[in-house]
PDB file of C-alpha atoms and ligand atoms in Angstrom:
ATOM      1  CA  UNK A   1       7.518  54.048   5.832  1.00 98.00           C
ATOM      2  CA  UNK A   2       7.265  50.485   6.883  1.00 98.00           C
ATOM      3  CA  UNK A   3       4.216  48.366   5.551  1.00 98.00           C
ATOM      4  CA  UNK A   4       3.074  44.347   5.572  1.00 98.00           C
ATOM      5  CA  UNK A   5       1.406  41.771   4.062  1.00 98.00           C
ATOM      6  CA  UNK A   6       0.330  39.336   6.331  1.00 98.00           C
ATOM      7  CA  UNK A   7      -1.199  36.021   5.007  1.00 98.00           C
ATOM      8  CA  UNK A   8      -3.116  33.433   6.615  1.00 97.00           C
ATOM      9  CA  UNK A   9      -1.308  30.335   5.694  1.00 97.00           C
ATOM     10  CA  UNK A  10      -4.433  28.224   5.321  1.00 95.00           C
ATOM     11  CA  UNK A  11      -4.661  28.319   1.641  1.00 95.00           C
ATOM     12  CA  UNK A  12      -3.592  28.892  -1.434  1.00 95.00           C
ATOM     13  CA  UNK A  13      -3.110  32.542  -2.278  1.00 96.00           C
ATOM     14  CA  UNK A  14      -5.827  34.117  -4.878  1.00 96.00           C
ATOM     15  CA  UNK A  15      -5.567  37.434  -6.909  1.00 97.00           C
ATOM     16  CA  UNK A  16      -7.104  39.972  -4.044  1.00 97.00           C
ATOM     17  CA  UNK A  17      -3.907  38.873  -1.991  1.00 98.00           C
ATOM     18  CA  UNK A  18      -1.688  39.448  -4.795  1.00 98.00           C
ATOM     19  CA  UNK A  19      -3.344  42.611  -5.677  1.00 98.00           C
ATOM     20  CA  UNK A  20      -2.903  43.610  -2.174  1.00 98.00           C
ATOM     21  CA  UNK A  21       0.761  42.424  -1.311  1.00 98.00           C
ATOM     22  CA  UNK A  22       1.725  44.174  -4.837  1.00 98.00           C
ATOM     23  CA  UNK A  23      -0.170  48.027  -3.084  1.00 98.00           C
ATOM     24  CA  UNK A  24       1.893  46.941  -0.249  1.00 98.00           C
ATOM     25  CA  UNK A  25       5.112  46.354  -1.287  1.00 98.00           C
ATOM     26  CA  UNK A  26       4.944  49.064  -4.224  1.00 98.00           C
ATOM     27  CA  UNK A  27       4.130  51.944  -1.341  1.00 98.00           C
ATOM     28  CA  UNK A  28       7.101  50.970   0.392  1.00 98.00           C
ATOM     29  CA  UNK A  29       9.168  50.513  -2.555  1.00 98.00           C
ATOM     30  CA  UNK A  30       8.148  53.951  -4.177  1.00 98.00           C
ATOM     31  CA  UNK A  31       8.803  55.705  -0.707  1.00 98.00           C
ATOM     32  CA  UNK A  32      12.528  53.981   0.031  1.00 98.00           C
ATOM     33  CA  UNK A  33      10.407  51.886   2.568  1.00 98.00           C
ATOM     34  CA  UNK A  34      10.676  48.699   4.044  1.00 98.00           C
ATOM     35  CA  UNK A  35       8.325  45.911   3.247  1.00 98.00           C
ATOM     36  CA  UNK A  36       7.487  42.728   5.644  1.00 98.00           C
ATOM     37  CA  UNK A  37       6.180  39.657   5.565  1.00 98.00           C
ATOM     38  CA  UNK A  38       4.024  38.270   8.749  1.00 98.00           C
ATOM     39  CA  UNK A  39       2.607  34.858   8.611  1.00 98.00           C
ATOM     40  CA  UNK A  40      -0.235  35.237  10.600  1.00 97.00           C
ATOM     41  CA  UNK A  41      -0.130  31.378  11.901  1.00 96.00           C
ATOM     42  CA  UNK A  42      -1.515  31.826  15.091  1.00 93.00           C
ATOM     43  CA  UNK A  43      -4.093  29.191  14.243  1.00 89.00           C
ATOM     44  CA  UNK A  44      -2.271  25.984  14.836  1.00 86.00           C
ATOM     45  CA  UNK A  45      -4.568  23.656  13.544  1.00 89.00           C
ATOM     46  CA  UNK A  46      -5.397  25.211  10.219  1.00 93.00           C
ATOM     47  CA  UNK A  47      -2.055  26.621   9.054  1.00 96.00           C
ATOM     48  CA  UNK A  48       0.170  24.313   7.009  1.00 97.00           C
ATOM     49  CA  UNK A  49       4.193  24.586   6.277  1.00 97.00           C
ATOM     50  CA  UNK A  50       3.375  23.403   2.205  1.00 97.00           C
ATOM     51  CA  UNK A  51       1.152  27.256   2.057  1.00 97.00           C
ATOM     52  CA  UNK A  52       3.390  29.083   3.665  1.00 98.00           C
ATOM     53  CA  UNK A  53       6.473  27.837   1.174  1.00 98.00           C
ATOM     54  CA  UNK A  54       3.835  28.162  -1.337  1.00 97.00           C
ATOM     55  CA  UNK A  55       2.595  31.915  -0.693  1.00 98.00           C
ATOM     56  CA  UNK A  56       6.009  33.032  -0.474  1.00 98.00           C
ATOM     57  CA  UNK A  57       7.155  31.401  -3.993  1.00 98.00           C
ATOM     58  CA  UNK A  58       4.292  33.100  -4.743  1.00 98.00           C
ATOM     59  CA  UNK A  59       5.373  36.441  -3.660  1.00 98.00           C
ATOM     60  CA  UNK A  60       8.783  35.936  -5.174  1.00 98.00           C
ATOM     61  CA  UNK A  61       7.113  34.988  -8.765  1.00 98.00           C
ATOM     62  CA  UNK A  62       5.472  38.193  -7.973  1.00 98.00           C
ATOM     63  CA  UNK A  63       8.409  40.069  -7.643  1.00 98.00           C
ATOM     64  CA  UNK A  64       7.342  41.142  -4.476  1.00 98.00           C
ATOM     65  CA  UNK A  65      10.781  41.038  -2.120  1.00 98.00           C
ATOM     66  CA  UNK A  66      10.472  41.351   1.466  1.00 98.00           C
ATOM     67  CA  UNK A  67      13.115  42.637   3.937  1.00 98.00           C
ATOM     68  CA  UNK A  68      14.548  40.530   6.444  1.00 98.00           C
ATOM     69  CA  UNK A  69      13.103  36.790   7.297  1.00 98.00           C
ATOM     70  CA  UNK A  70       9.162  36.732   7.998  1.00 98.00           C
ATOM     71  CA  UNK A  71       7.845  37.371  10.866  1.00 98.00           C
ATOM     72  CA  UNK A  72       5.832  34.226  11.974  1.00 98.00           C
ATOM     73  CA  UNK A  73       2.938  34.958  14.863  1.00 97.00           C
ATOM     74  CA  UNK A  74       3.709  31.559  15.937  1.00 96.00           C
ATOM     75  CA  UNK A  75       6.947  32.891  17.697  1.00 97.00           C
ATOM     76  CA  UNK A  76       5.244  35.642  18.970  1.00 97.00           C
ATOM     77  CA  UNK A  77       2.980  33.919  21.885  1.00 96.00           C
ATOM     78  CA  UNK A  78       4.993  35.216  24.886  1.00 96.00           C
ATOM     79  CA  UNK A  79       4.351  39.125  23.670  1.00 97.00           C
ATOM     80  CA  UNK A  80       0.246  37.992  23.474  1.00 97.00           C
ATOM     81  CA  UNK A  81       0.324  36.369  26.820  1.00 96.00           C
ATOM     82  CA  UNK A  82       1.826  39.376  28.604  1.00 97.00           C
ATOM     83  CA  UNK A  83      -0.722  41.648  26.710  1.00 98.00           C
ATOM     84  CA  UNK A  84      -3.240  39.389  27.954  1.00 97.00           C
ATOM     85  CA  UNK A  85      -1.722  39.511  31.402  1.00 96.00           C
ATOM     86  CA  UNK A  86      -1.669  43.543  31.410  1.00 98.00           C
ATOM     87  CA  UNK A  87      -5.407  43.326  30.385  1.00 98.00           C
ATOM     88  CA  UNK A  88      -6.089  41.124  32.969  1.00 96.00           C
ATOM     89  CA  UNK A  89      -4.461  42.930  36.191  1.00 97.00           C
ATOM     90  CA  UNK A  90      -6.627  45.604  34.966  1.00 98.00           C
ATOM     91  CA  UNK A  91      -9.703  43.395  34.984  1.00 96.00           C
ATOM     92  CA  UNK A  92     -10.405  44.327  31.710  1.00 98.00           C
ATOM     93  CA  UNK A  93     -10.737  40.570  30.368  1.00 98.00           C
ATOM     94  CA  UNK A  94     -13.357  37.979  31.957  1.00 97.00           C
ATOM     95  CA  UNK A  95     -13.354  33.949  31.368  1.00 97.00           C
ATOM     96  CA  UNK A  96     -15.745  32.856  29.197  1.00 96.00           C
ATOM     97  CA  UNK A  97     -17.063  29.680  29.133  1.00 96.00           C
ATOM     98  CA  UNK A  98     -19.774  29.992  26.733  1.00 93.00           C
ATOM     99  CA  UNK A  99     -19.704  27.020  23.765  1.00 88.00           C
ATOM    100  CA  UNK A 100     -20.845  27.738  20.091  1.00 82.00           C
ATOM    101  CA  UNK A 101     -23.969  26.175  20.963  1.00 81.00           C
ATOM    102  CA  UNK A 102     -24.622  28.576  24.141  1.00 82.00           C
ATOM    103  CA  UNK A 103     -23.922  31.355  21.886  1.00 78.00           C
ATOM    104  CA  UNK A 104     -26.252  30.015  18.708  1.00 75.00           C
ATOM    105  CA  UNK A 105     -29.202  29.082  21.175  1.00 72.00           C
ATOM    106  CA  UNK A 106     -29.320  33.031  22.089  1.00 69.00           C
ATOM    107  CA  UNK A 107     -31.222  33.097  18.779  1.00 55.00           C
ATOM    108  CA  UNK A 108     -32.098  36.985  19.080  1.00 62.00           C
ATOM    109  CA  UNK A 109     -28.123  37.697  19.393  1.00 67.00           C
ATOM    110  CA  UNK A 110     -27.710  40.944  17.501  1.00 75.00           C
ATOM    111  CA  UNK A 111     -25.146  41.369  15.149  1.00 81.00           C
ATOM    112  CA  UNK A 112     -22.556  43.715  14.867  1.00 84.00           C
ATOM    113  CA  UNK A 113     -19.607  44.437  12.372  1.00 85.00           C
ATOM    114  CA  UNK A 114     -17.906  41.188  12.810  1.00 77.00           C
ATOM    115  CA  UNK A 115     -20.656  38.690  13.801  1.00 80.00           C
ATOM    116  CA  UNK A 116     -23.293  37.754  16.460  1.00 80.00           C
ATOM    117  CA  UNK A 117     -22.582  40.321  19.433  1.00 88.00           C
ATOM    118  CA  UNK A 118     -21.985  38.392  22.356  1.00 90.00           C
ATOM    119  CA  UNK A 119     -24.258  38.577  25.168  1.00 82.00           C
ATOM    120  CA  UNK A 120     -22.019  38.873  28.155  1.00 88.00           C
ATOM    121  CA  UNK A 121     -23.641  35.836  29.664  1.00 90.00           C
ATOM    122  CA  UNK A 122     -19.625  35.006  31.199  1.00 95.00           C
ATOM    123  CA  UNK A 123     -19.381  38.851  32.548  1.00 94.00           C
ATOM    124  CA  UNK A 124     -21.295  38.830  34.882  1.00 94.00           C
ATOM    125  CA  UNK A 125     -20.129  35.708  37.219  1.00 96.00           C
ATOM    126  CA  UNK A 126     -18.550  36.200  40.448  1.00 95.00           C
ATOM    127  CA  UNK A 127     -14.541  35.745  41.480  1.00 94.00           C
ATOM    128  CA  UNK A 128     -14.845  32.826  42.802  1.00 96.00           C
ATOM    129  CA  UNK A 129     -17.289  31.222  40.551  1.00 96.00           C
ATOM    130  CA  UNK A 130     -15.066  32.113  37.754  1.00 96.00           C
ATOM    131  CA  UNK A 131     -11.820  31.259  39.429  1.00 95.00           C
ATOM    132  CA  UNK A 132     -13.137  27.406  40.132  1.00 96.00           C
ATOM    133  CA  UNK A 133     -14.435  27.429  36.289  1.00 96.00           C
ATOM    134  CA  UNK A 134     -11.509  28.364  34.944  1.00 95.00           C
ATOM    135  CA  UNK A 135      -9.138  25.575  36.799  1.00 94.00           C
ATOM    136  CA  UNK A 136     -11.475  22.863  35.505  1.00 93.00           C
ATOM    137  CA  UNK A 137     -13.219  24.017  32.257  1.00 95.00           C
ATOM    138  CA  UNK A 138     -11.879  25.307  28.750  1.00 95.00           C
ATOM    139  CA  UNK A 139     -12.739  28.877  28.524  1.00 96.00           C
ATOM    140  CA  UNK A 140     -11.703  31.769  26.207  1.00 96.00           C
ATOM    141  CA  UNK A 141     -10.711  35.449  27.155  1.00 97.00           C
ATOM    142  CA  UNK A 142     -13.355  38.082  26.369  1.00 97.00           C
ATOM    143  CA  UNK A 143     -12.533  41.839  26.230  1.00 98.00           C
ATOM    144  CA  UNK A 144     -15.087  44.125  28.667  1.00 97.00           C
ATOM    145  CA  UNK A 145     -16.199  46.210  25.667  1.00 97.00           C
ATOM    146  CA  UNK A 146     -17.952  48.396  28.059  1.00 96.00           C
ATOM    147  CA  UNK A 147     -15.265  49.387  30.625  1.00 97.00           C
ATOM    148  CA  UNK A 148     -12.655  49.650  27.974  1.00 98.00           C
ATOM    149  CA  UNK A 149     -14.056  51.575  25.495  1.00 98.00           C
ATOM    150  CA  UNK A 150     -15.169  53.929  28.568  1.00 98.00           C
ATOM    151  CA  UNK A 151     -11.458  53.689  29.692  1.00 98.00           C
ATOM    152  CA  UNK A 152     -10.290  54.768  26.227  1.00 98.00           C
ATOM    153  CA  UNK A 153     -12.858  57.254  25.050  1.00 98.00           C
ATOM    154  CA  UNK A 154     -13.367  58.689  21.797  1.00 98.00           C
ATOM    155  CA  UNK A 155     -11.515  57.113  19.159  1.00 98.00           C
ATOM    156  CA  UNK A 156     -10.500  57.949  15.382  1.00 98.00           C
ATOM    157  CA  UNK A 157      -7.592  56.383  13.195  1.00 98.00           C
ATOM    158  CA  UNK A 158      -6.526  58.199   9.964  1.00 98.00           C
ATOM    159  CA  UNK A 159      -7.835  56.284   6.412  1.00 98.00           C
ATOM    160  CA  UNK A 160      -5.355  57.503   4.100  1.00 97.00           C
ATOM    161  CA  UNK A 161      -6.279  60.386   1.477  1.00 96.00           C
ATOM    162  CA  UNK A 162      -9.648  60.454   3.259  1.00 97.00           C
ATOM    163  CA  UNK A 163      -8.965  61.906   6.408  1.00 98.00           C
ATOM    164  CA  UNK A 164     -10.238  60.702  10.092  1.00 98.00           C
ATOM    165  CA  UNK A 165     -12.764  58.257  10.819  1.00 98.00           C
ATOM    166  CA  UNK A 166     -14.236  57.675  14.344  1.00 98.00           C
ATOM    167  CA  UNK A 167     -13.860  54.134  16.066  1.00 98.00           C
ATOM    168  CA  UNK A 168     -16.726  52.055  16.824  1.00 97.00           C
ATOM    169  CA  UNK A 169     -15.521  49.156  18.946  1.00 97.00           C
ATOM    170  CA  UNK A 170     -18.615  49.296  21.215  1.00 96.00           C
ATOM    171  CA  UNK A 171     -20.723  47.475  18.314  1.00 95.00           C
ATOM    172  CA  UNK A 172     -18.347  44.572  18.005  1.00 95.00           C
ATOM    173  CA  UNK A 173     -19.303  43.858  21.830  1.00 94.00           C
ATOM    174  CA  UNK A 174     -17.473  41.782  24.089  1.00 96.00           C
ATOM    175  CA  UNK A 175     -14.662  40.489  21.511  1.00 95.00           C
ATOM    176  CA  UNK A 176     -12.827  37.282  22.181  1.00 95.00           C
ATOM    177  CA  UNK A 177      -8.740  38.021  22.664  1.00 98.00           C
ATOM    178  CA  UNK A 178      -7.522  34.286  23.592  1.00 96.00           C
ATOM    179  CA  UNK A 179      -9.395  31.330  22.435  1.00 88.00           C
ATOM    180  CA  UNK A 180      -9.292  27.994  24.029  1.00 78.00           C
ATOM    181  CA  UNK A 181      -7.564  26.972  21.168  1.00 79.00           C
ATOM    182  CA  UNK A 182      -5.347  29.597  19.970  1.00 83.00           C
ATOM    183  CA  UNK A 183      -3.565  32.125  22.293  1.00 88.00           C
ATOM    184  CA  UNK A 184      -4.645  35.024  21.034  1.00 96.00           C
ATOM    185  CA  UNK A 185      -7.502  36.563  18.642  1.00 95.00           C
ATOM    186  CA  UNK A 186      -6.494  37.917  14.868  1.00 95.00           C
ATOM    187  CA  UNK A 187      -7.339  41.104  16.781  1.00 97.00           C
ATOM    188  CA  UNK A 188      -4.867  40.858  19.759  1.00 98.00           C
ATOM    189  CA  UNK A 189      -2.062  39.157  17.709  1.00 98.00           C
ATOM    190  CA  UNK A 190      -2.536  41.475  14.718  1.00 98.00           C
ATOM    191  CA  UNK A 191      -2.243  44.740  17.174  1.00 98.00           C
ATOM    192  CA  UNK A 192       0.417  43.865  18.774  1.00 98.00           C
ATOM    193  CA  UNK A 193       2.322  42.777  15.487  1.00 98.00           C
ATOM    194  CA  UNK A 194       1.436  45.711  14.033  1.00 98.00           C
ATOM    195  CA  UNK A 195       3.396  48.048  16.667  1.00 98.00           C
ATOM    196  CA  UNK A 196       6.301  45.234  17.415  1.00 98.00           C
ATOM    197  CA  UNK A 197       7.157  45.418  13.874  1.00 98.00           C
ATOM    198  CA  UNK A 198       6.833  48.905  12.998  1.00 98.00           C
ATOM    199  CA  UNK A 199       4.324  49.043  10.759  1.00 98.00           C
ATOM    200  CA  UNK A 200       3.485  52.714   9.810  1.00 98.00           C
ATOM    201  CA  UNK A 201       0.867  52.284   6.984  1.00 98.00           C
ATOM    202  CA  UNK A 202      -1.617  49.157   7.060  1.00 98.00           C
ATOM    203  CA  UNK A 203      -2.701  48.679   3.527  1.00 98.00           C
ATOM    204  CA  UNK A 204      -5.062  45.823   3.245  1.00 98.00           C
ATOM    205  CA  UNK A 205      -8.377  44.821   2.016  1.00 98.00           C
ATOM    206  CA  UNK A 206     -11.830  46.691   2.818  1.00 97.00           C
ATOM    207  CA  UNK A 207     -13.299  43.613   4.422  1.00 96.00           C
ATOM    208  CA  UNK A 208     -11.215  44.937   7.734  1.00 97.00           C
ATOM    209  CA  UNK A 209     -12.275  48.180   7.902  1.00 97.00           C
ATOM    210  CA  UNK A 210     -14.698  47.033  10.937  1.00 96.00           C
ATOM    211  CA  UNK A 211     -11.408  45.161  12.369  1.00 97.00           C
ATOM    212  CA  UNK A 212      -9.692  48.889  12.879  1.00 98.00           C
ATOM    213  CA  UNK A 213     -12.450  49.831  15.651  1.00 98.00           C
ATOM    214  CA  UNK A 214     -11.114  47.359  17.581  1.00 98.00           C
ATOM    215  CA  UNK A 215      -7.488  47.380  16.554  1.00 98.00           C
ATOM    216  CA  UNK A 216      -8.161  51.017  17.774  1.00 98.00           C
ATOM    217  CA  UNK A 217      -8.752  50.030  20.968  1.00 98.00           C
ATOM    218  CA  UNK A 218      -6.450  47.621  21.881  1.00 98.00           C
ATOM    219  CA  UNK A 219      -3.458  50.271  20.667  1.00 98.00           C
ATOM    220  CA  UNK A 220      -5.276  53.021  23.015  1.00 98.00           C
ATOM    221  CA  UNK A 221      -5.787  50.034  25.815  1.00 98.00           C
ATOM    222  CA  UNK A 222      -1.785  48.957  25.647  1.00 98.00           C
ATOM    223  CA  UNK A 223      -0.138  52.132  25.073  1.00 98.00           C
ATOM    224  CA  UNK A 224       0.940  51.287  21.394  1.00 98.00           C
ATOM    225  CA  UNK A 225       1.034  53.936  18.196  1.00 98.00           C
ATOM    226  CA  UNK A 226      -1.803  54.373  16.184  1.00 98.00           C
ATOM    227  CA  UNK A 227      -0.192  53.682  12.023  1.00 98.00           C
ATOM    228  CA  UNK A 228      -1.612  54.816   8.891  1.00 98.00           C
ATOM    229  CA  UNK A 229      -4.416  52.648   7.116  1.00 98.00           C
ATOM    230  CA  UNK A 230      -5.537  52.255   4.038  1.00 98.00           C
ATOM    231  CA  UNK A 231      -8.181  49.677   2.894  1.00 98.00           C
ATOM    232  CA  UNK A 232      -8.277  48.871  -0.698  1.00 98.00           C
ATOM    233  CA  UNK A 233     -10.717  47.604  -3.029  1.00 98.00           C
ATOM    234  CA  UNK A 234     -11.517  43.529  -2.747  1.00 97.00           C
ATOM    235  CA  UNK A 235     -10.923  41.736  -5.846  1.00 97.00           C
ATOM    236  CA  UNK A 236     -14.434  39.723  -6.770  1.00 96.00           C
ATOM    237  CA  UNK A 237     -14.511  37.199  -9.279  1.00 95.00           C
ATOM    238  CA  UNK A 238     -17.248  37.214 -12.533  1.00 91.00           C
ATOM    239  CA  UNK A 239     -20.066  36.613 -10.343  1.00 92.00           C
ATOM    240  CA  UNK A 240     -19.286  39.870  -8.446  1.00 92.00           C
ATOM    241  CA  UNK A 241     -18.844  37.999  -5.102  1.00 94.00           C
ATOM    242  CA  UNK A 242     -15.087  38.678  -4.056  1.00 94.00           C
ATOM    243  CA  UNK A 243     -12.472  36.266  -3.954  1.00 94.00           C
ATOM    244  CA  UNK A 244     -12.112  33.163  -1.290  1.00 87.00           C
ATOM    245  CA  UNK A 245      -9.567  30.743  -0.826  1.00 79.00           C
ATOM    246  CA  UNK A 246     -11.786  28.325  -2.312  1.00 78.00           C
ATOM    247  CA  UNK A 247     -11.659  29.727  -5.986  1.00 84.00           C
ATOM    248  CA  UNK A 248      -8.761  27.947  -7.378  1.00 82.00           C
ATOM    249  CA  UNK A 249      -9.084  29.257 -10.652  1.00 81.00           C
ATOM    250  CA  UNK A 250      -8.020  32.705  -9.011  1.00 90.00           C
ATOM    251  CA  UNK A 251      -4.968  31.304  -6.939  1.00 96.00           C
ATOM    252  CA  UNK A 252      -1.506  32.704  -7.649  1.00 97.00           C
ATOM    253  CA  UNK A 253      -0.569  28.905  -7.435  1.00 95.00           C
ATOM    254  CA  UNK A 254      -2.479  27.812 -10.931  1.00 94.00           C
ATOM    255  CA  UNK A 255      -1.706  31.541 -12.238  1.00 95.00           C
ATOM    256  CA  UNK A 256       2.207  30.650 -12.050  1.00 95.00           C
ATOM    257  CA  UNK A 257       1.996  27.338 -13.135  1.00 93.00           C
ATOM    258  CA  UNK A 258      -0.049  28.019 -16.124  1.00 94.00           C
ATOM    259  CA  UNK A 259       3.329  30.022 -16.861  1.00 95.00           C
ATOM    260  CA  UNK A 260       2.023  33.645 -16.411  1.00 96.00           C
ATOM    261  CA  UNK A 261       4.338  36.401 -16.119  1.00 98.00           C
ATOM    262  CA  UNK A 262       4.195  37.355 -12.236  1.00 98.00           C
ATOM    263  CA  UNK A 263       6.371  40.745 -13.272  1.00 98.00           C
ATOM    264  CA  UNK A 264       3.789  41.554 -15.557  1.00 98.00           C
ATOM    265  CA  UNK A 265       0.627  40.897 -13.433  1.00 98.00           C
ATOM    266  CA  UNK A 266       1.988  42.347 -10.320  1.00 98.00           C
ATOM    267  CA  UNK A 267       2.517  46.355 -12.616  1.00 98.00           C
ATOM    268  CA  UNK A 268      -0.925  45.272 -13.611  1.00 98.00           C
ATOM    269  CA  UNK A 269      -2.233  45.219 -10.250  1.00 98.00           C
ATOM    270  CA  UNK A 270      -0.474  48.094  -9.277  1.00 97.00           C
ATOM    271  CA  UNK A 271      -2.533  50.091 -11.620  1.00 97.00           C
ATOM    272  CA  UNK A 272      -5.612  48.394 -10.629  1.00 96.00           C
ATOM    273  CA  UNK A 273      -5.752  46.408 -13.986  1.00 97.00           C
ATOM    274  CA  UNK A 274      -7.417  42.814 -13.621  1.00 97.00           C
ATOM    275  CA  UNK A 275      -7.327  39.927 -15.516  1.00 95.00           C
ATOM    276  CA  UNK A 276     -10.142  38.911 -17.879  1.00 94.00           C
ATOM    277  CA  UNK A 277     -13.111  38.606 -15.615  1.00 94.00           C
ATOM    278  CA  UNK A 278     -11.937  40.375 -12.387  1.00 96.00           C
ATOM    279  CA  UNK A 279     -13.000  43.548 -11.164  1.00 97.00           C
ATOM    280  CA  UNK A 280     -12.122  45.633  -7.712  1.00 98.00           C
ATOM    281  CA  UNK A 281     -15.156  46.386  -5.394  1.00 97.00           C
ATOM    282  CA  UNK A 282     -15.892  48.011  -2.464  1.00 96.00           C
ATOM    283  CA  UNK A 283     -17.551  46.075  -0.099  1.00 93.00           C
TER     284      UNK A 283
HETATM  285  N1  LIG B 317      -4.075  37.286   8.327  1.00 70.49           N
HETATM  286  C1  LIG B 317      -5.075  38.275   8.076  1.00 70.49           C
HETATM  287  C2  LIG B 317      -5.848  37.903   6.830  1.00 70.49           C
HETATM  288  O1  LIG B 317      -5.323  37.174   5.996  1.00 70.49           O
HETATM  289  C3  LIG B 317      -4.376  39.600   7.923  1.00 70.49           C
HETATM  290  C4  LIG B 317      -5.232  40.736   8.094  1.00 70.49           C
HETATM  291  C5  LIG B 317      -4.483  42.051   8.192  1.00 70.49           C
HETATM  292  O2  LIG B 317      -3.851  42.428   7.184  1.00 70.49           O
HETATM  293  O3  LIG B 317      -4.536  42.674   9.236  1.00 70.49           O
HETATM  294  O4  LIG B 317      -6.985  38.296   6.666  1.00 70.49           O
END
């Protein structure tokens, strides 16, 4: 068994991450495992060196131990290009050149599991149109839902203790894999992780359960093994909304340095025991 926790260095760490790095580590640990740590810092211009020191002394205080050094996404760009490239040559990707605004004037865009479906304004342009927009204008990479999911076909992944569930990636619509900012999509980059490293049971929170459709996809689309998952209970705060980055009382940060026993919290967790004013939902 090999399993992850893979933080967003963008903030400071809150209780649902501890509460789901301690299910991760503890399911390795109980099977003679191996437990990694990704730091999913694809996003250049929102992740910051001072989190990711502070997530991982947060880890240690946890007395969560990972194996070897963590695995950074950041080093990882050549393995989502040549993804990207496979896609490509299969003309499974278009350019899109589409900007926020484009997308937000299509008031009527209908949602789907992860946001406004996009309209596939950028699928439909021809070769050459797209070959002179791409030289000259900043563009991201957008998945042909339609052709791949037909390429694929039917789709299920295995939620631990509660058997198969079918894949929906067709309601996510025509997902974005490369942005013109960041080479590749949490999807892309977190598939591809995911296999590189691995990773045979994905325990993390419920709010990804949509995520799997298309994680689904991509492994069926590249050839790559399908692991376990298991998507636990979110960790919401006294108002019953679930914890964000922005609720510092929650962080693991002020938790610590209020002098806290991390040992103590982390068995806690395990056993699905919150602090005072905490409680696990499913979304
Ligand atoms: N970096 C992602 C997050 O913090 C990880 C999601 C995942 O575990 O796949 O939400």
């Amino acid at each position: 068994m090999l399993t992850r926790f893979a933080p967003s260095p963008t903030g400071e760490l809150h209780l649902g991450h501890g509460y789901s790095a301690v299910l991760a580590h503890g399911a390795a640990r109980d099977a003679g495992g191996r437990f990694l740590v990704r730091i999913d810092d694809i996003d250049g211009s929102r992740s910051r060196e001072d989190y990711v020191a502070a997530l991982l002394a947060d880890l240690d205080w946890l007395g969560v131990g990972w194996d070897g050094e963590p695995v950074r996404q950041s080093q990882r760009l050549g393995d989502y290009a040549a993804a990207l490239h496979d896609l490509k040559s299969r003309g499974l990707v278009y350019p899109c050149f589409c900007t926020r605004a484009d997308i937000a004037a299509s008031l009527a865009a209908p949602h789907g599991p992860s946001g406004a479906v996009y309209r596939g304004t950028c699928c439909t342009l021809d070769a050459a149109m797209r070959e002179r927009r791409v030289a000259g204008e900043p563009h991201c990479w957008r998945l042909d839902m339609q052709q791949a999911a037909a390429i694929a076909g039917d789709l299920d992944w295995e939620e631990q203790g509660q058997g198969m569930r079918a894949a929906n990636p067709r309601a996510h619509g025509d997902i974005v894999l490369a942005r013109k900012d960041a080479p590749a999509s949490y999807h892309l980059a977190s598939t591809l992780d995911d296999a590189a490293m691995g990773v045979t049971h994905v325990i993390r929170g419920a709010d990804l359960i949509a995520s799997t459709d298309v994680h689904r996809l991509l492994q069926a689309l590249l050839g790559l093994p399908t692991p376990l998952y298991r998507h636990h209970a979110l960790v919401c705060g006294a108002d019953g909304k679930r914890l964000a980055k922005r609720d510092a009382a929650a962080s693991l940060a002020s938790l610590r340095t209020a002098g806290i026993d991390g040992a103590a919290l982390a068995a806690d967790l395990r056993h699905g025991r919150l602090p005072t004013g905490y409680s696990l939902q499913m979304p």
